[in-house]
Amino acid sequence: MSNVLFDIPGPKARTRYRVFAVLGTLVVAAVIAYIIWRFIDSGQFSARRWEWLQYAQVQRDLLDALLATLQAFALGAVLALVFGAIFAAGRLSDHAWIRGISTGIVEFFRAIPLLILMFLFYYGAPALGISLPPFAAVVLGLTLYNGSVLAEVFRAGILALPKGQSEAAYALGMRKTQVMTLVLIPQAVRSMLPTIISQLVVLLKDTALGFLVTYPELLYYARYIGSQGTFGRPIVPSTLVVAAMYIALCLLLTALANYIERRQRRSKKHVEVERPPTTEDVVGVA
Amino acid sequence: MDVLLDNLDLYGPFFWTTIKLFLISGVASLIFGTFLAGLRVSPVPVFRAVGATYVTLLRNTPLTLVFVFLVFAYPLLDIIDLSYFTAAVVSLTLYTSAFICEVVRSGINTVPVGQAEAARALGLTFTQILGQIVLPQAIRSVVPPLMSMLIALLKNTTIAAGFSVAEAGAIRQYLSERGDNQLVGLLWVALGFIILVAVLSFIQRTLEKRWSVAR
C-alpha cells in the first residue's frame, strides 16, 4: 500500500511532516473559513433563507421529490439488471447472429451520452407520434445505458471465472443452459456483486439528469424551492440540503457494497478469480 | 440528412464547443486528479484526510447537482464571476478529478514495492520518488481506465447544455426553435458522439499497446 512510498519517519522527518501538517491545516482552514465568510457575508446562512425547511408542506414536498428520485432509481435498476442479464447472455451466445446483434446494441447505447438518450425519448419520440411522460423517458434512458454497462459487467464476470468450472460442468454432461444457470451465473454474480452495486450508485446519481427533462425529482425540487422569492431565493441552502441527501443515499449503497465484499471474502463458496474487473475497466463512470 | 445539412451552422460550432469543453476539462482533471492522488498517498495524515474527504464528497454527488450549484448558487456568493463556459469546465473538472484520483491511486498500488524501496535506498525524497519513479509507471499501467474516465467525461459534457452552454447537447433546443425534426436531429448528435467515442477508444487501444509496461 501507500506506505511503501516513504520510510517510517525519523525525528527530522517527523518534525518536517508536522510542519507540513500545520501548514496544510492552515491552508485548508483558510479556504473553508473564506467560503464560510462568503456564505455569511452574502446572507446565505441567515435564518430567513433556511426557514423553508420548517414548513410541513415543504417537508412533504421534499419527501415526495425524494420518493420520485427513488422510484426512478428502483424501476431503472430492476429494468437495467434484466436488460443487462439478457444482453450479457446474448453476447456469450454460440450463435454468431445473436452475438452480433447484442454486441451492436450494447455498444450503441454505451457510446451515446445518457442525457441524449433521455432527450431522444422525451423530445424526439413525439416526432413519431408517441409522447412519453418525463418519468418514462428517465427510466428508459437509465435502463438502456446502465443496462448496457451491466451487460458488460456480467459478461466480464462470467469470462473471469476459471475455465475448469465450465469444463467440469460439460464433462458431467450438463447442457449449455445448465452450465450457464447452475454453474457460471451463481459464481459470477457472487464475484461481481460489489461492481454491480457500484454501478447502481451511478444509476442513482444519474436520476438527477431527470432535472433536465423536467422530471420533478430531488434536484428539480431544490431548484424550484431555491427560486421562491417568499423564502428569499434559498438556492444555496436548498442545493446543500439536497446534496447531503444524495451523498447519504450513495454512501448507504456503497456501504452495502463493501459489506457484501467483506462477507464474500470470508465465504467458503468464494471462487478466486484473478482480478474481478471493475466498472472502471469496462466503461468508466458517467 | 436534410436536418443535418440544413443546420450545419449549428452542428459544426456546437460540436466544436463540446470538444473544447472536453479538452480543457480533460487536461485540468488529469492534473488535479493526479495532484489529489499525491495527497492521498502522502506521508502527512492531514493531506490524506483532505484528499479522501474530497473524493468521497464529489464521487457521491450527481454531476448535475455540481452544475446547479456552480451555475445558480455560486454566483450569489460573490466570489469570482464565471462565464457559463467556465462554470461548466469547473464543474466537469471538480467532478472528474475525483474519479481520476482513484484510478491513479490504484495505479500507484500496482507499482512493485521494490521500485519505491530502491528509490528510497538511493536517497530520493517522497516527491522525487512519486514524480520520477512511481507515477510514470503507475500512469502507464492505468491508461485503459483513465481513458474510460475521459470517455465518460466526453459524454458528461452534454449536461452543460442544460446550463446555457451552446454545445452538442443543446442542438436540440435550437432545432425545436427552427421547427426541425428533433428526433432526427438528436440521432445525428448521437452519431457524432459515437464517432468521438470511437476515436477515443482507438487512442486508448494504441496507447495501451505502446505504453504497456513489460513486467
Coordinates of C-alpha atoms in Angstrom, one line a residue:
Chain A
M1 CA 0.0 0.0 0.0
S2 CA 0.8 3.7 0.1
N3 CA 3.4 3.5 2.9
V4 CA 5.9 1.8 0.6
L5 CA 6.5 5.2 -0.8
F6 CA 8.1 6.6 2.4
D7 CA 10.1 5.2 5.3
I8 CA 8.9 5.3 8.8
P9 CA 9.8 8.9 9.6
G10 CA 12.8 9.6 11.8
P11 CA 12.9 12.5 14.2
K12 CA 13.8 15.1 11.5
A13 CA 11.2 13.8 9.1
R14 CA 8.6 13.8 11.9
T15 CA 9.2 17.5 12.6
R16 CA 9.0 18.2 8.9
Y17 CA 5.8 16.3 8.5
R18 CA 4.4 18.1 11.5
V19 CA 5.3 21.5 9.9
F20 CA 3.6 20.4 6.7
A21 CA 0.6 19.2 8.6
V22 CA 0.2 22.5 10.4
L23 CA 0.7 24.4 7.1
G24 CA -1.7 22.2 5.3
T25 CA -4.3 22.5 8.0
L26 CA -3.9 26.3 7.9
V27 CA -4.4 26.4 4.2
V28 CA -7.5 24.2 4.3
A29 CA -8.8 26.1 7.3
A30 CA -8.3 29.4 5.5
V31 CA -10.1 28.1 2.4
I32 CA -13.0 26.8 4.4
A33 CA -13.1 30.0 6.5
Y34 CA -13.1 32.1 3.4
I35 CA -16.0 30.1 1.9
I36 CA -18.0 30.3 5.2
W37 CA -17.3 34.0 5.4
R38 CA -18.6 34.4 1.8
F39 CA -21.7 32.4 2.8
I40 CA -22.3 34.6 5.8
D41 CA -21.4 37.8 4.1
S42 CA -23.8 37.2 1.2
G43 CA -26.5 36.2 3.8
Q44 CA -26.8 32.6 2.8
F45 CA -26.6 31.5 6.4
S46 CA -29.2 34.0 7.6
A47 CA -32.2 32.3 9.3
R48 CA -34.6 33.6 6.7
R49 CA -33.0 31.6 3.9
W50 CA -33.3 28.4 6.0
E51 CA -36.9 28.9 7.2
W52 CA -38.4 27.0 4.3
L53 CA -37.2 23.8 5.9
Q54 CA -39.6 24.3 8.8
Y55 CA -42.8 24.3 6.7
A56 CA -44.6 21.0 6.9
Q57 CA -45.8 21.4 3.3
V58 CA -42.2 21.9 2.1
Q59 CA -41.0 18.9 4.0
R60 CA -43.8 16.8 2.5
D61 CA -42.9 18.0 -1.0
L62 CA -39.2 17.3 -0.3
L63 CA -40.1 13.8 0.7
D64 CA -42.3 13.4 -2.4
A65 CA -39.3 14.6 -4.5
L66 CA -37.1 12.1 -2.8
L67 CA -39.6 9.4 -3.5
A68 CA -39.7 10.4 -7.2
T69 CA -35.9 10.0 -7.3
L70 CA -36.1 6.6 -5.6
Q71 CA -38.9 5.5 -7.9
A72 CA -36.9 6.3 -11.0
F73 CA -33.9 4.6 -9.3
A74 CA -35.8 1.4 -8.3
L75 CA -37.5 0.9 -11.6
G76 CA -34.4 1.8 -13.6
A77 CA -32.2 -0.5 -11.5
V78 CA -34.5 -3.5 -11.9
L79 CA -35.0 -3.0 -15.6
A80 CA -31.3 -2.4 -16.2
L81 CA -30.4 -5.6 -14.4
V82 CA -32.9 -7.5 -16.5
F83 CA -31.6 -5.8 -19.7
G84 CA -28.0 -6.5 -18.7
A85 CA -28.6 -10.1 -18.0
I86 CA -30.4 -10.7 -21.3
F87 CA -27.7 -8.9 -23.4
A88 CA -24.8 -10.5 -21.5
A89 CA -26.3 -13.9 -22.3
G90 CA -26.7 -12.7 -25.9
R91 CA -23.1 -11.6 -26.2
L92 CA -22.0 -15.0 -24.8
S93 CA -24.3 -16.9 -27.2
D94 CA -22.9 -19.6 -29.5
H95 CA -24.9 -18.2 -32.4
A96 CA -23.0 -15.6 -34.3
W97 CA -26.1 -13.6 -35.3
I98 CA -27.3 -13.3 -31.7
R99 CA -23.8 -12.3 -30.6
G100 CA -23.6 -9.7 -33.4
I101 CA -27.0 -8.1 -32.6
S102 CA -26.4 -8.0 -28.8
T103 CA -22.9 -6.6 -29.3
G104 CA -24.2 -3.9 -31.6
I105 CA -27.0 -2.9 -29.2
V106 CA -24.7 -2.8 -26.2
E107 CA -22.0 -0.8 -27.9
F108 CA -24.5 1.6 -29.3
F109 CA -26.2 2.5 -26.0
R110 CA -22.8 2.7 -24.2
A111 CA -21.4 5.3 -26.7
I112 CA -24.4 7.7 -26.5
P113 CA -24.5 10.2 -23.6
L114 CA -27.3 9.3 -21.2
L115 CA -28.7 12.8 -21.5
I116 CA -29.0 12.5 -25.3
L117 CA -30.8 9.2 -24.7
M118 CA -33.3 10.9 -22.4
F119 CA -33.7 13.7 -24.9
L120 CA -34.4 11.2 -27.6
F121 CA -37.3 9.7 -25.6
Y122 CA -38.6 12.9 -24.3
Y123 CA -38.2 15.4 -27.1
G124 CA -37.6 13.0 -30.0
A125 CA -40.4 10.5 -29.6
P126 CA -43.2 12.9 -30.3
A127 CA -42.0 13.1 -33.9
L128 CA -43.1 9.5 -34.1
G129 CA -46.5 10.4 -32.6
I130 CA -45.6 8.9 -29.2
S131 CA -45.3 11.2 -26.3
L132 CA -43.8 9.9 -23.2
P133 CA -44.0 11.4 -19.7
P134 CA -40.7 12.6 -18.3
F135 CA -40.7 9.6 -15.9
A136 CA -40.8 7.1 -18.7
A137 CA -38.0 9.0 -20.6
V138 CA -35.8 9.0 -17.5
V139 CA -36.4 5.3 -16.7
L140 CA -35.9 4.2 -20.3
G141 CA -32.7 6.2 -20.6
L142 CA -31.4 4.8 -17.3
T143 CA -32.3 1.2 -18.3
L144 CA -30.7 1.3 -21.7
Y145 CA -27.5 3.0 -20.7
N146 CA -26.8 1.3 -17.4
G147 CA -28.2 -2.0 -18.7
S148 CA -25.6 -2.0 -21.4
V149 CA -22.9 -1.3 -18.8
L150 CA -24.2 -4.0 -16.6
A151 CA -24.3 -6.4 -19.6
E152 CA -20.5 -5.8 -20.0
V153 CA -20.0 -6.3 -16.2
F154 CA -21.9 -9.6 -16.2
R155 CA -20.1 -10.8 -19.3
A156 CA -16.7 -9.9 -17.8
G157 CA -17.7 -11.7 -14.6
I158 CA -18.5 -14.9 -16.4
L159 CA -15.4 -14.7 -18.5
A160 CA -13.2 -14.2 -15.5
L161 CA -14.3 -17.5 -13.9
P162 CA -11.7 -20.3 -14.1
K163 CA -12.1 -22.3 -17.2
G164 CA -12.2 -25.6 -15.2
Q165 CA -15.7 -24.6 -13.9
S166 CA -17.4 -24.9 -17.2
E167 CA -15.2 -27.7 -18.5
A168 CA -16.1 -29.8 -15.4
A169 CA -19.8 -29.0 -15.8
Y170 CA -19.7 -30.1 -19.5
A171 CA -17.8 -33.2 -18.5
L172 CA -20.7 -34.1 -16.2
G173 CA -22.9 -34.0 -19.2
M174 CA -24.7 -30.7 -18.5
R175 CA -26.3 -28.8 -21.3
K176 CA -25.3 -25.2 -22.2
T177 CA -28.2 -23.7 -20.4
Q178 CA -27.5 -25.8 -17.3
V179 CA -23.8 -24.9 -17.3
M180 CA -24.8 -21.2 -17.5
T181 CA -27.6 -21.1 -15.0
L182 CA -26.4 -23.7 -12.5
V183 CA -22.6 -23.2 -12.5
L184 CA -21.4 -20.0 -14.1
I185 CA -24.0 -17.3 -13.2
P186 CA -24.2 -18.0 -9.5
Q187 CA -20.4 -17.8 -9.1
A188 CA -20.1 -14.8 -11.4
V189 CA -22.9 -12.8 -9.7
R190 CA -21.1 -13.5 -6.4
S191 CA -17.8 -12.1 -7.5
M192 CA -19.4 -9.2 -9.4
L193 CA -21.8 -8.1 -6.8
P194 CA -19.7 -5.2 -5.5
T195 CA -19.2 -3.9 -9.0
I196 CA -22.9 -4.3 -9.8
I197 CA -23.8 -2.2 -6.7
S198 CA -21.3 0.5 -7.6
Q199 CA -22.9 0.7 -11.0
L200 CA -26.3 1.1 -9.2
V201 CA -24.7 4.1 -7.3
V202 CA -24.0 5.6 -10.7
L203 CA -27.6 4.9 -11.7
L204 CA -28.8 6.6 -8.6
K205 CA -26.7 9.7 -9.3
D206 CA -27.9 9.7 -12.9
T207 CA -31.5 10.1 -11.9
A208 CA -30.5 13.7 -11.3
L209 CA -30.4 14.1 -15.1
G210 CA -34.2 13.9 -14.9
F211 CA -33.9 17.6 -13.9
L212 CA -33.0 18.4 -17.5
V213 CA -36.1 16.7 -18.9
T214 CA -38.4 18.2 -16.3
Y215 CA -38.9 15.1 -14.2
P216 CA -39.8 16.5 -10.8
E217 CA -37.2 14.8 -8.7
L218 CA -35.0 15.9 -5.8
L219 CA -32.8 18.3 -7.8
Y220 CA -35.7 19.7 -9.7
Y221 CA -37.4 20.5 -6.4
A222 CA -34.2 22.1 -5.0
R223 CA -34.1 24.4 -8.0
Y224 CA -37.9 25.1 -7.6
I225 CA -37.7 26.0 -3.9
G226 CA -34.5 27.8 -4.5
S227 CA -36.2 30.3 -6.8
Q228 CA -39.1 31.0 -4.4
G229 CA -39.0 34.7 -3.6
T230 CA -41.1 34.2 -0.4
F231 CA -38.2 32.3 1.2
G232 CA -35.6 34.7 -0.1
R233 CA -34.5 32.5 -3.0
P234 CA -32.6 30.0 -0.9
I235 CA -30.9 28.2 -3.8
V236 CA -27.6 27.8 -1.8
P237 CA -29.3 26.2 1.2
S238 CA -31.5 24.0 -0.9
T239 CA -28.7 22.6 -3.1
L240 CA -26.7 21.9 0.1
V241 CA -29.6 20.1 1.7
V242 CA -30.2 18.0 -1.5
A243 CA -26.5 17.3 -1.9
A244 CA -26.4 15.9 1.6
M245 CA -29.4 13.7 0.8
Y246 CA -27.7 12.4 -2.4
I247 CA -24.4 11.8 -0.7
A248 CA -26.1 9.9 2.2
L249 CA -28.0 7.7 -0.2
C250 CA -24.9 6.9 -2.3
L251 CA -22.8 6.2 0.8
L252 CA -25.5 3.8 2.1
L253 CA -25.4 1.9 -1.2
T254 CA -21.5 1.9 -1.1
A255 CA -21.5 0.7 2.4
L256 CA -23.8 -2.2 1.3
A257 CA -21.3 -3.0 -1.5
N258 CA -18.4 -3.0 1.0
Y259 CA -20.3 -5.2 3.5
I260 CA -21.1 -7.7 0.8
E261 CA -17.5 -7.7 -0.4
R262 CA -16.2 -8.4 3.1
R263 CA -18.7 -11.1 3.7
Q264 CA -17.8 -12.8 0.4
R265 CA -14.1 -12.9 1.2
R266 CA -14.9 -14.9 4.2
S267 CA -17.4 -17.2 2.4
K268 CA -16.4 -20.8 1.6
K269 CA -18.2 -20.6 -1.8
H270 CA -15.9 -17.8 -2.8
V271 CA -14.1 -18.5 -6.1
E272 CA -10.8 -16.8 -6.6
V273 CA -10.8 -15.1 -9.9
E274 CA -7.6 -13.4 -10.9
R275 CA -8.9 -9.9 -10.5
P276 CA -12.5 -9.3 -10.9
P277 CA -12.8 -6.5 -13.5
T278 CA -14.4 -3.3 -12.2
T279 CA -16.8 -1.0 -13.9
E280 CA -14.0 1.5 -14.4
D281 CA -12.2 -1.0 -16.6
V282 CA -15.4 -1.6 -18.6
V283 CA -16.6 1.9 -19.2
G284 CA -15.8 4.4 -16.7
V285 CA -18.4 6.2 -14.7
A286 CA -21.0 8.5 -16.2
Chain B
M1 CA -29.9 14.0 -43.9
D2 CA -31.7 17.3 -44.5
V3 CA -31.8 18.1 -40.8
L4 CA -28.0 17.8 -40.7
L5 CA -27.3 19.7 -43.9
D6 CA -29.8 22.5 -43.2
N7 CA -28.3 23.0 -39.8
L8 CA -24.6 22.6 -40.4
D9 CA -24.2 26.1 -38.9
L10 CA -25.4 24.5 -35.6
Y11 CA -23.7 21.2 -35.7
G12 CA -20.2 22.5 -36.5
P13 CA -19.7 25.1 -33.9
F14 CA -21.7 23.3 -31.2
F15 CA -19.6 20.1 -31.5
W16 CA -16.5 22.3 -31.6
T17 CA -17.6 23.7 -28.2
T18 CA -18.1 20.1 -26.9
I19 CA -14.6 19.3 -28.0
K20 CA -13.2 22.4 -26.4
L21 CA -15.1 21.6 -23.1
F22 CA -13.7 18.1 -23.2
L23 CA -10.1 19.0 -23.9
I24 CA -9.9 21.8 -21.3
S25 CA -11.6 19.9 -18.5
G26 CA -9.9 16.7 -19.5
V27 CA -6.4 18.2 -19.1
A28 CA -7.4 20.1 -15.9
S29 CA -8.9 17.0 -14.3
L30 CA -5.9 14.8 -15.2
I31 CA -3.6 17.4 -13.5
F32 CA -5.9 18.0 -10.5
G33 CA -6.7 14.3 -10.1
T34 CA -3.1 13.3 -10.1
F35 CA -2.4 16.0 -7.5
L36 CA -5.3 14.6 -5.4
A37 CA -3.8 11.1 -5.7
G38 CA -0.5 12.5 -4.5
L39 CA -2.3 13.9 -1.5
R40 CA -3.9 10.6 -0.8
V41 CA -0.6 8.7 -0.6
S42 CA 1.4 11.4 1.1
P43 CA 3.2 10.8 4.4
V44 CA 1.2 13.7 6.1
P45 CA -2.1 12.4 7.6
V46 CA -3.8 15.7 7.2
F47 CA -3.2 15.7 3.4
R48 CA -4.5 12.1 3.2
A49 CA -7.7 13.1 5.0
V50 CA -8.3 16.1 2.8
G51 CA -7.9 14.0 -0.3
A52 CA -10.1 11.3 1.0
T53 CA -12.9 13.7 2.0
Y54 CA -12.8 15.5 -1.3
V55 CA -13.1 12.2 -3.3
T56 CA -15.9 10.9 -1.1
L57 CA -18.0 14.0 -1.4
L58 CA -17.5 14.6 -5.1
R59 CA -17.9 10.9 -6.1
N60 CA -21.2 10.7 -4.4
T61 CA -22.7 13.9 -5.7
P62 CA -24.6 13.8 -9.1
L63 CA -22.7 15.9 -11.7
T64 CA -26.0 17.7 -12.5
L65 CA -26.0 18.9 -8.9
V66 CA -22.5 20.2 -9.2
F67 CA -23.6 22.2 -12.2
V68 CA -26.7 23.5 -10.4
F69 CA -24.5 24.7 -7.6
L70 CA -21.9 26.4 -9.8
V71 CA -24.4 28.0 -12.1
F72 CA -27.2 29.1 -9.9
A73 CA -25.9 29.1 -6.3
Y74 CA -22.2 30.0 -6.6
P75 CA -22.8 33.5 -8.2
L76 CA -24.8 34.5 -5.1
L77 CA -21.6 34.1 -3.0
D78 CA -19.9 36.9 -5.0
I79 CA -16.5 35.3 -5.2
I80 CA -15.3 35.4 -8.8
D81 CA -17.7 35.7 -11.7
L82 CA -17.6 32.7 -14.0
S83 CA -19.0 32.7 -17.5
Y84 CA -21.3 29.7 -18.3
F85 CA -18.5 28.0 -20.2
T86 CA -16.0 28.4 -17.4
A87 CA -18.6 27.2 -14.9
A88 CA -19.1 24.1 -17.0
V89 CA -15.3 23.5 -17.2
V90 CA -15.0 23.9 -13.4
S91 CA -17.9 21.6 -12.7
L92 CA -16.7 18.9 -15.0
T93 CA -13.1 19.2 -13.6
L94 CA -14.1 19.1 -10.0
Y95 CA -16.3 16.0 -10.6
T96 CA -14.0 14.1 -13.0
S97 CA -10.8 14.6 -11.0
A98 CA -12.3 12.7 -8.0
F99 CA -12.5 9.7 -10.3
I100 CA -9.1 10.2 -11.9
C101 CA -7.6 10.4 -8.4
E102 CA -9.0 7.0 -7.6
V103 CA -7.7 5.5 -10.9
V104 CA -4.2 7.0 -10.4
R105 CA -4.1 5.8 -6.8
S106 CA -5.0 2.2 -7.9
G107 CA -2.2 2.6 -10.4
I108 CA 0.3 3.6 -7.7
N109 CA -0.7 0.4 -5.9
T110 CA 0.3 -1.7 -8.9
V111 CA 3.9 -0.5 -8.9
P112 CA 6.0 -3.2 -7.3
V113 CA 7.2 -2.3 -3.8
G114 CA 10.8 -2.9 -4.9
Q115 CA 10.7 0.2 -7.1
A116 CA 10.0 2.6 -4.3
E117 CA 12.4 0.7 -2.0
A118 CA 15.2 1.0 -4.5
A119 CA 14.5 4.7 -4.9
R120 CA 14.5 5.2 -1.2
A121 CA 17.7 3.4 -0.9
L122 CA 19.2 5.9 -3.4
G123 CA 18.1 8.6 -1.1
L124 CA 15.3 10.1 -3.1
T125 CA 12.7 12.2 -1.3
F126 CA 9.0 11.4 -1.3
T127 CA 8.2 13.9 -4.1
Q128 CA 11.1 12.6 -6.2
I129 CA 10.0 9.0 -5.7
L130 CA 6.4 9.8 -6.6
G131 CA 7.2 12.1 -9.5
Q132 CA 10.2 10.3 -11.1
I133 CA 9.8 6.6 -10.3
V134 CA 6.3 5.7 -9.2
L135 CA 3.9 7.9 -11.1
P136 CA 5.4 7.4 -14.6
Q137 CA 5.0 3.6 -14.1
A138 CA 1.6 3.9 -12.4
I139 CA 0.1 6.1 -15.1
R140 CA 1.2 3.7 -17.8
S141 CA -0.5 0.8 -16.1
V142 CA -3.8 2.7 -15.8
V143 CA -4.1 4.1 -19.3
P144 CA -7.2 2.0 -20.2
P145 CA -9.3 3.0 -17.1
L146 CA -8.0 6.6 -17.4
M147 CA -9.2 6.8 -21.0
S148 CA -12.5 5.3 -19.9
M149 CA -12.8 8.1 -17.4
L150 CA -12.1 10.6 -20.2
I151 CA -14.8 8.9 -22.4
A152 CA -17.2 9.3 -19.6
L153 CA -16.2 13.0 -19.3
L154 CA -16.8 13.5 -23.0
K155 CA -20.3 12.1 -22.6
N156 CA -20.9 14.2 -19.4
T157 CA -20.2 17.4 -21.3
T158 CA -23.7 17.2 -22.7
I159 CA -25.0 18.1 -19.2
A160 CA -23.7 21.6 -19.9
A161 CA -26.4 22.0 -22.4
G162 CA -28.9 22.4 -19.6
F163 CA -26.8 25.3 -18.2
S164 CA -26.7 27.7 -21.1
V165 CA -23.5 26.4 -22.8
A166 CA -24.0 26.1 -26.6
E167 CA -22.6 22.6 -27.1
A168 CA -23.7 19.4 -28.8
G169 CA -26.4 18.6 -26.2
A170 CA -28.0 22.0 -26.8
I171 CA -28.5 21.5 -30.6
R172 CA -32.0 20.0 -29.9
Q173 CA -33.2 23.2 -28.3
Y174 CA -32.2 25.3 -31.4
L175 CA -33.7 22.7 -33.8
S176 CA -37.0 22.9 -32.0
E177 CA -37.0 26.7 -32.4
R178 CA -36.3 26.3 -36.1
G179 CA -39.1 23.8 -36.3
D180 CA -37.0 20.9 -37.5
N181 CA -37.5 17.2 -36.6
Q182 CA -35.9 16.8 -33.2
L183 CA -35.8 13.0 -33.3
V184 CA -33.6 13.0 -36.5
G185 CA -31.6 15.9 -35.1
L186 CA -30.9 14.1 -31.9
L187 CA -29.9 10.9 -33.8
W188 CA -27.3 12.9 -35.7
V189 CA -26.0 14.2 -32.3
A190 CA -25.9 10.6 -31.1
L191 CA -23.9 9.6 -34.2
G192 CA -21.5 12.5 -33.6
F193 CA -20.8 11.1 -30.1
I194 CA -20.4 7.6 -31.4
I195 CA -17.7 8.8 -33.7
L196 CA -16.0 10.8 -31.0
V197 CA -16.1 7.9 -28.6
A198 CA -14.7 5.6 -31.3
V199 CA -11.8 8.0 -31.8
L200 CA -11.1 8.0 -28.1
S201 CA -11.3 4.2 -27.9
F202 CA -8.9 3.9 -30.8
I203 CA -6.4 6.2 -28.9
Q204 CA -7.0 4.1 -25.8
R205 CA -6.0 0.9 -27.7
T206 CA -3.0 2.5 -29.3
L207 CA -1.7 3.9 -26.1
E208 CA -2.4 0.7 -24.3
K209 CA -0.2 -1.2 -26.8
R210 CA 2.6 1.3 -26.9
W211 CA 2.8 2.1 -23.2
S212 CA 2.0 -1.2 -21.6
V213 CA 4.7 -2.0 -19.0
A214 CA 6.6 -5.2 -19.5
R215 CA 6.9 -6.8 -16.1

